[in-house]
Amino acid sequence: MAGHAGRSAGTATSAPRVSTEPLAVRCVLIGLALAFLFLFLIAPVVMVFSQALGKGVAAYLAAVTDPEAMAALRLTLIVAAIVVPINLIFGLAAAWAITKFRFPGKNLLITLIDLPFAISPVVSGLIFVLLFGARGLAGPWLEAAGWKVIFAVPGIVISTLFVTAPFIARELIPLMQAQGAEEEEAAMILGASGWQTFWRVTLPKIKWGLLYGVILCNARAMGEFGAVSVVSGHIRGITNTLPLHVEILYNEYNFTGAFAVSSLLALLALVTLIAKSLVEWRSNHNPPDRREKR
Amino acid sequence: MGARPKRILPGFGLSLGFTLLYLSLLVLIPLSGLVLKTMTLSWDQFLDTVTAPRVLAAYRLSFLAAAAAATINAVFGLLVAWVLVRYPFPGRALVDGLVDLPFALPTAVGGLALTAVYAGNGWMGRFLEAHGLKVVFTPLGIIAALTFIGLPFVVRTVQPVLQELSSEVEEAAATLGATRWQTLIRITLPGVAPAVLTGFALAFARALGEYGSVIFIAGNMPMQTEITPLLIMSKLEQFDYAGATAIAVVMLAASFLLLLTINLIQWRSQRHQTTP
């Protein structure tokens, strides 16, 4: 049963190893790995910024502050601000139910949570068009009520909710499984209420894992393309998110604009990576459950 | 399981109830809507749609490109994980953080950037096309995009396993007279094989459905560089909802199958770990 916790602190021995390769082989392998990473990861990111700034800073600023780009940025932020808190609550509820209690069908439930990860983004968008679209199952009813979901902001929010649903739950479940329920049970026996136990005992133990999940969920919510593309309708200034705006500019051969908007998203990605590394570093150097280990 | 176990902690009903309600509303009901929509097609209509030559060509391309990208990722992902875990070198922490870039970078931006790098006038494209290798608007470009988005799956699955794999066993093998090569093939590789396989399957599953990063670099020519998700998209744009749904059901079945395979691999490798 002793499942190993996710990210383990890298405590490599500093003693010379019998089991390693000659220096030359090591250098070749490191070189190969770095060359591969350069070709596929670093070159594209550098390309985004060099293309965005290729026509000068003034052109870059003009492209970034374009009203349509600003509207897209605003929509992207609004969608993330709605989606992340909802999936945070879902992640906490799912992880609490799955890790603190025993019930039949638990593995099925975990698979169900994973499902949105396995489904193509385009299919994720399609299922909501079939449900809420003008000719969808709930379409006529929605129309009678005067609500527009598809080709409108609610559709973008719902499909983003679907695509990002697993992130926080998947981060919390293994973490809380490894921590067990003994400390919570002790708190309850000592007279704490359920919410007190959650806020004072559970939350401090899982805060770094939670933050990690939130960061990943947020990055995906802001960057989702396929699912949102299906339900958005690409109405400029109204249902256009930043990633969709990139595509529109690119299809109009406005390459400077496309890369300028891309650079905003690339910046978001870099901030995400830095925040993620900080969280990993904090949780490795200050594991909250270490002092309580027997 | 029959008798109600004694529960000390509260919130079982609330948390499980909310989880089930949320998943039903967001995942189960919409997915059954997809199946329901397929039911409105007759069996012949369904077969005609999902076996049309253009659709078959898209399946083949999606499947082969995803398999090729996942294979590249399995090899280089293992290499990257190995280098990151075993060889200390300056800037290792930075490289380690960078591996997650495809998770953090919106796929559309990744695709756009790769297109610029590998286009005929790009840094790499100029060099490759001088040697007669065209990447952009060919299946090679699709493989490049899918390799980009799949890399972290393999690295992040293999890395913790390599870390856990104690070097003591390797040292024992070396002490008992095994050459380094024998140790790697007989001791290390079998240890990480399930993780590499899981990473391969995860990267493959993701690549099969990927849309955003591919459409920029693929050129999207029917029968040649048109991937399956794009086909769904173009059917939707023509308001052919039934056709889009039929293809989506086939993709969904493939997703389920892959998810099952991944869980099976993980379940088997966990059992092997607990029973030495």
XYZ file of C-alpha atoms in Angstrom:
570
model
C 0.000 0.000 0.000
C 2.933 2.309 0.591
C 2.480 4.497 -2.461
C 5.354 6.848 -3.051
C 4.466 10.530 -3.014
C 4.635 12.402 -6.303
C 7.603 14.716 -6.493
C 10.426 13.377 -4.415
C 13.229 15.614 -3.285
C 16.258 14.842 -5.431
C 18.700 13.641 -2.817
C 21.366 12.214 -5.068
C 24.417 10.836 -3.350
C 27.509 12.893 -3.913
C 29.800 9.881 -3.582
C 31.491 8.776 -6.816
C 29.398 6.183 -8.568
C 30.462 2.826 -9.874
C 27.514 2.891 -12.168
C 27.999 5.751 -14.545
C 29.302 6.350 -18.016
C 32.639 7.738 -19.180
C 32.780 11.530 -19.381
C 32.732 11.504 -23.192
C 29.536 9.445 -23.326
C 27.932 11.687 -20.731
C 28.790 14.799 -22.735
C 27.418 13.297 -25.958
C 24.152 12.297 -24.251
C 23.744 15.694 -22.592
C 24.502 17.367 -25.932
C 21.930 15.222 -27.741
C 19.243 15.923 -25.156
C 19.929 19.661 -25.210
C 19.960 19.764 -29.023
C 16.581 18.043 -29.102
C 15.144 20.431 -26.521
C 16.577 23.392 -28.407
C 15.004 22.318 -31.702
C 11.568 21.635 -30.279
C 11.219 23.936 -27.257
C 13.640 26.834 -27.190
C 13.796 27.775 -30.871
C 9.999 28.197 -31.173
C 9.777 30.451 -28.108
C 12.673 32.618 -29.246
C 11.021 32.732 -32.661
C 7.787 34.126 -31.178
C 9.550 37.067 -29.579
C 11.896 37.764 -32.487
C 8.986 37.770 -34.956
C 6.830 39.893 -32.658
C 9.561 42.519 -32.314
C 10.852 42.113 -35.884
C 9.104 45.236 -37.172
C 10.164 47.378 -34.224
C 8.805 48.125 -30.783
C 6.251 50.644 -32.054
C 4.605 48.079 -34.346
C 4.656 45.580 -31.494
C 2.974 47.957 -29.058
C 0.405 48.958 -31.661
C -0.456 45.293 -32.281
C -0.713 44.488 -28.585
C -2.848 47.510 -27.683
C -5.179 47.044 -30.640
C -8.788 47.245 -29.314
C -9.643 43.779 -30.630
C -6.569 42.292 -28.973
C -7.463 44.035 -25.718
C -11.031 42.696 -25.925
C -9.649 39.204 -26.501
C -7.318 39.593 -23.524
C -10.215 40.720 -21.340
C -12.354 37.744 -22.366
C -9.482 35.328 -21.742
C -9.006 36.732 -18.231
C -12.749 36.623 -17.477
C -13.029 32.995 -18.613
C -10.063 31.952 -16.465
C -11.459 33.881 -13.485
C -14.719 31.920 -13.708
C -13.297 28.517 -14.632
C -10.408 28.161 -12.168
C -12.423 28.732 -8.929
C -15.172 26.326 -10.030
C -12.688 23.599 -10.896
C -10.848 24.333 -7.654
C -13.990 23.524 -5.663
C -14.595 20.456 -7.812
C -10.996 19.293 -7.357
C -11.223 19.656 -3.575
C -14.577 17.883 -3.366
C -13.491 15.032 -5.623
C -10.177 14.550 -3.815
C -11.888 14.651 -0.391
C -14.472 12.041 -1.383
C -11.947 9.766 -3.101
C -9.102 9.898 -0.591
C -10.880 10.079 2.768
C -13.568 7.437 2.278
C -14.003 3.931 0.924
C -16.811 3.289 -1.501
C -17.450 0.956 -4.427
C -16.771 2.270 -7.912
C -13.943 4.526 -6.814
C -11.643 3.539 -9.683
C -14.438 4.164 -12.150
C -14.884 7.637 -10.696
C -11.152 8.387 -11.046
C -11.264 7.247 -14.677
C -14.277 9.485 -15.234
C -12.362 12.461 -13.854
C -9.507 11.670 -16.266
C -11.825 11.432 -19.231
C -11.616 15.074 -20.440
C -7.830 14.626 -20.740
C -8.309 11.767 -23.179
C -10.893 13.445 -25.390
C -9.832 15.555 -28.375
C -10.452 19.267 -27.719
C -12.488 19.480 -30.898
C -14.775 16.681 -29.696
C -15.058 18.470 -26.329
C -16.371 21.524 -28.130
C -18.604 19.469 -30.385
C -20.514 17.814 -27.535
C -21.626 21.221 -26.260
C -22.650 22.361 -29.746
C -24.798 19.225 -29.993
C -26.305 19.955 -26.596
C -26.792 23.716 -26.643
C -26.570 24.624 -30.341
C -29.519 25.992 -32.326
C -30.307 22.466 -33.548
C -29.092 20.755 -30.389
C -31.017 18.818 -27.770
C -31.542 21.794 -25.473
C -31.328 24.351 -28.286
C -35.031 25.144 -28.840
C -35.610 25.407 -25.091
C -32.675 27.790 -24.663
C -33.869 29.873 -27.583
C -37.349 30.180 -26.074
C -35.768 31.356 -22.827
C -33.670 33.859 -24.761
C -30.328 32.399 -23.691
C -27.468 32.064 -26.095
C -24.798 29.541 -25.136
C -23.093 28.525 -28.371
C -21.295 31.304 -30.237
C -21.431 33.232 -26.959
C -19.407 33.564 -23.768
C -21.294 30.862 -21.746
C -20.300 28.243 -24.328
C -16.659 29.272 -24.058
C -16.834 29.034 -20.265
C -18.544 25.620 -20.280
C -16.172 24.036 -22.786
C -13.178 25.451 -20.899
C -14.631 24.024 -17.659
C -14.815 20.625 -19.349
C -11.278 20.686 -20.720
C -9.668 21.863 -17.463
C -11.809 19.848 -15.008
C -9.193 17.140 -14.241
C -6.182 19.390 -13.500
C -6.662 20.217 -9.807
C -8.344 16.926 -8.896
C -5.520 14.934 -10.524
C -2.927 16.913 -8.578
C -4.706 16.516 -5.222
C -5.788 12.856 -5.331
C -2.314 11.217 -5.214
C -1.101 13.812 -2.701
C -4.005 13.314 -0.293
C -3.883 9.551 -0.789
C -0.267 9.529 0.358
C -1.082 11.687 3.372
C -3.917 9.461 4.599
C -6.769 10.446 6.885
C -5.265 9.863 10.360
C -4.550 13.507 11.154
C -8.031 14.588 10.144
C -9.517 11.789 12.226
C -7.427 12.848 15.201
C -8.660 16.444 14.822
C -12.259 15.264 14.720
C -11.826 13.083 17.806
C -10.292 16.034 19.617
C -13.488 17.954 18.973
C -12.866 20.015 15.854
C -15.759 20.547 13.501
C -15.616 19.303 9.934
C -14.818 22.719 8.443
C -12.271 23.458 11.178
C -10.540 20.176 10.334
C -10.509 21.056 6.666
C -9.205 24.613 7.111
C -6.696 23.925 9.911
C -5.457 20.409 9.138
C -6.061 19.452 5.529
C -5.584 22.732 3.696
C -2.131 23.533 5.158
C -0.980 20.041 4.151
C -2.115 20.292 0.553
C -1.594 23.978 -0.186
C 1.421 23.538 -2.483
C -0.160 20.730 -4.452
C -3.308 22.801 -4.704
C -1.402 25.828 -5.960
C 0.412 23.637 -8.487
C -2.909 22.386 -9.825
C -4.323 25.914 -9.964
C -1.325 27.133 -11.976
C -1.673 24.318 -14.522
C -5.452 24.717 -14.698
C -5.108 28.459 -15.242
C -2.536 28.033 -18.023
C -4.771 25.621 -19.877
C -7.886 27.741 -19.309
C -6.184 30.773 -20.819
C -4.574 28.847 -23.656
C -7.307 26.423 -24.720
C -7.805 26.577 -28.460
C -9.573 23.582 -30.012
C -12.643 23.304 -27.781
C -13.137 27.055 -27.596
C -12.680 27.374 -31.339
C -15.652 25.064 -31.947
C -18.102 26.913 -29.685
C -16.910 30.490 -30.086
C -18.082 31.488 -33.550
C -15.092 33.854 -33.712
C -17.087 37.058 -33.273
C -14.449 39.752 -32.956
C -14.470 41.770 -29.799
C -17.182 39.559 -28.289
C -16.351 35.843 -28.376
C -12.728 35.991 -29.383
C -10.174 34.769 -26.858
C -6.450 35.478 -27.193
C -5.524 32.120 -28.797
C -8.385 32.493 -31.285
C -7.296 36.036 -32.062
C -3.844 34.700 -32.950
C -5.399 32.435 -35.554
C -7.531 35.224 -37.057
C -4.532 37.555 -37.397
C -2.427 34.778 -38.894
C -5.093 33.902 -41.461
C -5.196 37.570 -42.468
C -1.439 37.455 -43.079
C -0.943 39.952 -40.252
C 2.098 38.051 -38.999
C 3.481 40.798 -36.782
C 0.106 41.048 -35.067
C -0.232 37.285 -34.715
C 3.211 36.956 -33.146
C 2.709 40.030 -30.959
C -0.454 38.512 -29.451
C 1.358 35.150 -29.277
C 4.117 36.793 -27.292
C 1.572 37.729 -24.606
C 0.595 34.070 -24.339
C 4.237 32.998 -24.404
C 4.871 35.392 -21.521
C 1.994 33.777 -19.669
C 3.649 30.399 -20.298
C 6.994 31.612 -18.947
C 5.332 33.070 -15.834
C 3.520 29.741 -15.414
C 6.787 27.813 -15.623
C 8.517 30.082 -13.114
C 5.587 29.908 -10.677
C 5.494 26.135 -11.075
C 9.212 25.807 -10.388
C 8.862 28.007 -7.294
C 5.992 25.896 -5.986
C 7.945 22.704 -6.637
C 10.989 24.148 -4.913
C 8.934 25.280 -1.893
C 7.127 21.967 -1.539
C 10.388 20.030 -1.824
C 12.298 22.140 0.659
C 9.503 22.563 3.134
C 7.326 19.469 3.066
C 4.520 20.357 5.444
C 4.121 16.796 6.665
C 7.754 16.239 7.543
C 7.597 17.601 11.104
C 4.615 15.396 11.865
C 6.207 12.192 10.630
C 6.839 9.719 13.394
C -18.403 -3.507 1.180
C -22.006 -4.333 1.978
C -22.087 -3.091 5.541
C -21.790 0.658 6.002
C -18.276 1.288 7.318
C -17.859 3.559 10.302
C -16.833 7.010 9.114
C -15.245 9.503 11.448
C -14.719 12.262 8.910
C -17.722 14.261 7.737
C -18.546 15.489 4.278
C -18.816 12.189 2.447
C -22.274 12.890 1.109
C -21.533 16.512 0.275
C -18.211 15.941 -1.490
C -19.228 12.801 -3.371
C -22.616 14.272 -4.218
C -21.091 17.446 -5.618
C -18.461 15.472 -7.546
C -21.049 13.194 -9.116
C -23.420 16.053 -9.920
C -20.649 18.125 -11.494
C -19.297 15.239 -13.567
C -22.800 14.255 -14.672
C -23.687 17.752 -15.813
C -20.355 18.542 -17.398
C -19.142 15.187 -18.737
C -21.696 12.372 -18.700
C -24.788 14.129 -20.034
C -22.953 15.968 -22.848
C -21.160 12.763 -23.863
C -24.394 10.785 -23.924
C -25.802 13.583 -26.078
C -23.086 12.730 -28.587
C -24.056 9.062 -28.577
C -27.749 9.992 -28.795
C -27.045 12.129 -31.841
C -25.276 9.200 -33.503
C -28.366 7.063 -32.905
C -30.308 9.321 -35.275
C -28.089 8.054 -38.088
C -28.868 4.701 -39.657
C -26.102 2.103 -39.504
C -25.424 2.471 -43.243
C -25.237 6.247 -43.001
C -22.850 5.933 -40.085
C -20.621 3.464 -41.940
C -20.659 5.574 -45.093
C -19.565 8.634 -43.135
C -16.807 7.047 -41.099
C -15.359 5.009 -43.993
C -15.387 7.697 -46.692
C -11.974 7.830 -48.416
C -11.231 11.319 -47.108
C -12.070 10.225 -43.558
C -9.986 7.058 -43.827
C -7.047 9.109 -45.078
C -7.454 11.409 -42.061
C -7.536 8.443 -39.642
C -4.418 6.985 -41.185
C -2.573 10.297 -41.040
C -3.655 11.012 -37.450
C -2.750 7.520 -36.300
C 0.628 7.301 -38.057
C 1.715 10.842 -37.179
C 0.712 10.344 -33.537
C 2.556 7.005 -33.424
C 5.675 8.505 -35.015
C 5.655 11.491 -32.647
C 5.075 9.281 -29.600
C 7.963 7.035 -30.682
C 10.302 10.016 -31.077
C 9.159 11.212 -27.670
C 9.674 7.801 -26.078
C 13.295 7.746 -27.275
C 14.229 11.367 -26.665
C 12.014 11.696 -23.600
C 13.875 8.789 -22.004
C 17.162 10.423 -22.988
C 16.137 13.794 -21.522
C 14.846 12.168 -18.317
C 18.038 10.111 -18.015
C 20.284 13.134 -18.475
C 18.227 15.194 -16.016
C 18.265 12.513 -13.317
C 21.728 11.034 -13.695
C 24.128 13.687 -15.003
C 24.612 16.915 -13.083
C 25.424 19.732 -15.508
C 25.225 23.506 -15.229
C 21.747 24.833 -15.963
C 20.082 21.515 -15.227
C 17.338 23.075 -13.080
C 16.538 25.507 -15.879
C 16.314 22.735 -18.467
C 14.179 20.709 -16.064
C 11.710 23.565 -15.730
C 11.664 24.126 -19.482
C 10.493 20.586 -20.208
C 6.980 21.582 -19.112
C 6.809 24.381 -21.683
C 4.411 22.484 -23.974
C 2.000 22.180 -21.023
C 2.180 25.908 -20.331
C 2.334 27.325 -23.850
C -1.043 27.547 -25.608
C -1.033 24.985 -28.395
C -1.901 27.570 -31.046
C 1.207 29.571 -30.140
C 3.349 26.443 -30.200
C 2.068 25.524 -33.633
C 2.511 29.010 -34.987
C 6.063 29.238 -33.665
C 7.045 25.808 -35.013
C 5.655 26.815 -38.390
C 7.848 29.921 -38.377
C 10.931 27.930 -37.353
C 10.473 25.156 -39.931
C 9.055 27.214 -42.825
C 11.181 27.682 -45.939
C 12.412 31.054 -44.691
C 12.743 30.025 -41.028
C 15.931 29.186 -39.120
C 15.633 25.432 -39.406
C 13.477 25.311 -42.531
C 16.049 27.180 -44.622
C 18.683 24.636 -43.689
C 16.431 21.591 -44.115
C 14.989 22.685 -47.445
C 18.482 23.251 -48.800
C 18.900 19.511 -48.189
C 15.616 18.716 -49.920
C 13.553 18.180 -46.756
C 10.299 20.080 -46.640
C 8.674 20.112 -43.205
C 5.911 22.717 -43.224
C 2.664 21.672 -44.965
C 3.773 18.019 -45.021
C 3.173 15.101 -42.619
C 6.654 15.806 -41.227
C 5.389 19.133 -39.936
C 2.478 17.391 -38.234
C 4.910 14.983 -36.577
C 7.044 17.935 -35.416
C 4.024 19.648 -33.831
C 2.866 16.430 -32.148
C 6.383 15.796 -30.859
C 6.368 19.249 -29.294
C 3.123 18.732 -27.372
C 3.907 15.135 -26.325
C 7.416 15.511 -24.931
C 6.582 16.369 -21.292
C 4.303 13.322 -20.973
C 7.215 10.916 -21.439
C 9.792 12.928 -19.476
C 7.475 13.510 -16.499
C 6.390 9.863 -16.371
C 9.904 8.419 -16.640
C 11.732 10.936 -14.426
C 10.285 9.940 -11.007
C 10.733 6.248 -11.806
C 14.391 6.782 -12.710
C 14.813 8.717 -9.481
C 13.277 5.929 -7.409
C 15.287 3.277 -9.210
C 18.154 3.018 -6.779
C 21.617 2.980 -8.221
C 22.447 0.328 -5.616
C 21.026 -2.405 -7.805
C 23.125 -1.140 -10.697
C 26.165 -1.004 -8.450
C 25.508 -4.580 -7.332
C 25.325 -5.666 -10.971
C 28.583 -3.863 -11.710
C 30.267 -5.457 -8.683
C 29.106 -8.895 -9.819
C 30.959 -8.350 -13.070
C 28.317 -7.031 -15.444
C 29.525 -4.539 -18.002
C 27.869 -1.133 -17.976
C 25.985 -2.020 -21.142
C 24.694 -5.294 -19.670
C 23.572 -3.464 -16.539
C 21.644 -0.906 -18.579
C 19.946 -3.492 -20.789
C 19.208 -6.075 -18.096
C 18.634 -3.969 -14.967
C 17.792 -0.360 -15.760
C 15.771 -0.669 -18.937
C 13.279 -3.251 -17.581
C 12.823 -0.967 -14.558
C 11.785 2.050 -16.585
C 10.020 0.186 -19.401
C 6.490 0.455 -17.895
C 6.985 4.187 -17.355
C 8.224 4.679 -20.918
C 5.245 2.694 -22.188
C 2.827 4.786 -20.117
C 4.480 7.977 -21.361
C 4.255 6.719 -24.927
C 0.551 5.958 -24.517
C -0.157 9.346 -22.909
C 1.733 11.203 -25.647
C -0.007 9.109 -28.301
C -3.462 9.764 -26.846
C -2.805 13.481 -26.656
C -1.365 13.570 -30.182
C -4.333 11.710 -31.661
C -6.770 14.435 -30.668
C -4.490 17.452 -30.939
C -5.781 20.328 -33.018
C -4.359 23.746 -32.164
C -0.684 23.135 -32.783
C -1.201 21.075 -35.936
C -3.461 23.249 -38.087
C -0.868 25.971 -38.627
C 1.929 23.683 -39.736
C -0.115 21.045 -41.587
C -1.422 22.984 -44.586
C -4.664 21.018 -44.203
C -4.903 19.553 -47.701
C -7.646 16.897 -47.960
C -6.298 13.325 -48.364
C -2.756 14.515 -47.616
C -2.308 16.643 -44.509
C -5.806 16.770 -43.054
C -5.991 15.347 -39.510
C -9.151 13.833 -38.049
C -10.029 16.656 -35.597
C -9.790 19.138 -38.475
C -12.216 17.019 -40.472
C -14.729 17.263 -37.608
C -14.191 21.004 -37.612
C -14.801 21.390 -41.346
C -17.934 19.215 -41.175
C -19.208 21.489 -38.402
C -18.528 24.570 -40.485
C -20.693 23.055 -43.234
C -23.393 22.396 -40.589
C -23.026 18.641 -41.212
C -23.603 17.874 -37.528
C -24.403 14.209 -38.138
C -21.171 13.665 -40.058
C -19.097 15.475 -37.449
C -20.751 13.423 -34.712
C -20.102 10.107 -36.455
C -16.371 10.846 -36.798
C -16.273 12.134 -33.224
C -17.747 8.867 -31.933
C -14.982 6.917 -33.653
C -12.380 9.215 -32.070
C -14.105 8.891 -28.707
C -13.943 5.095 -28.933
C -10.210 5.353 -29.653
C -9.796 7.655 -26.621
C -11.615 5.189 -24.347
C -9.471 2.341 -25.597
C -6.273 4.294 -24.959
C -7.402 5.370 -21.483
C -8.115 1.730 -20.664
C -4.698 0.675 -21.982
C -2.914 3.335 -19.929
C -4.745 2.311 -16.750
C -3.951 -1.341 -17.459
C -0.235 -0.627 -17.899
C -0.114 1.367 -14.681
C -2.108 -1.231 -12.766
C 0.168 -4.022 -13.973
C 3.383 -2.173 -13.177
C 2.071 -1.277 -9.714
C 1.323 -4.922 -9.045
C 4.824 -5.836 -10.123
C 6.262 -3.283 -7.739
C 4.341 -4.535 -4.706
C 5.003 -8.228 -5.331
C 8.751 -8.597 -5.718
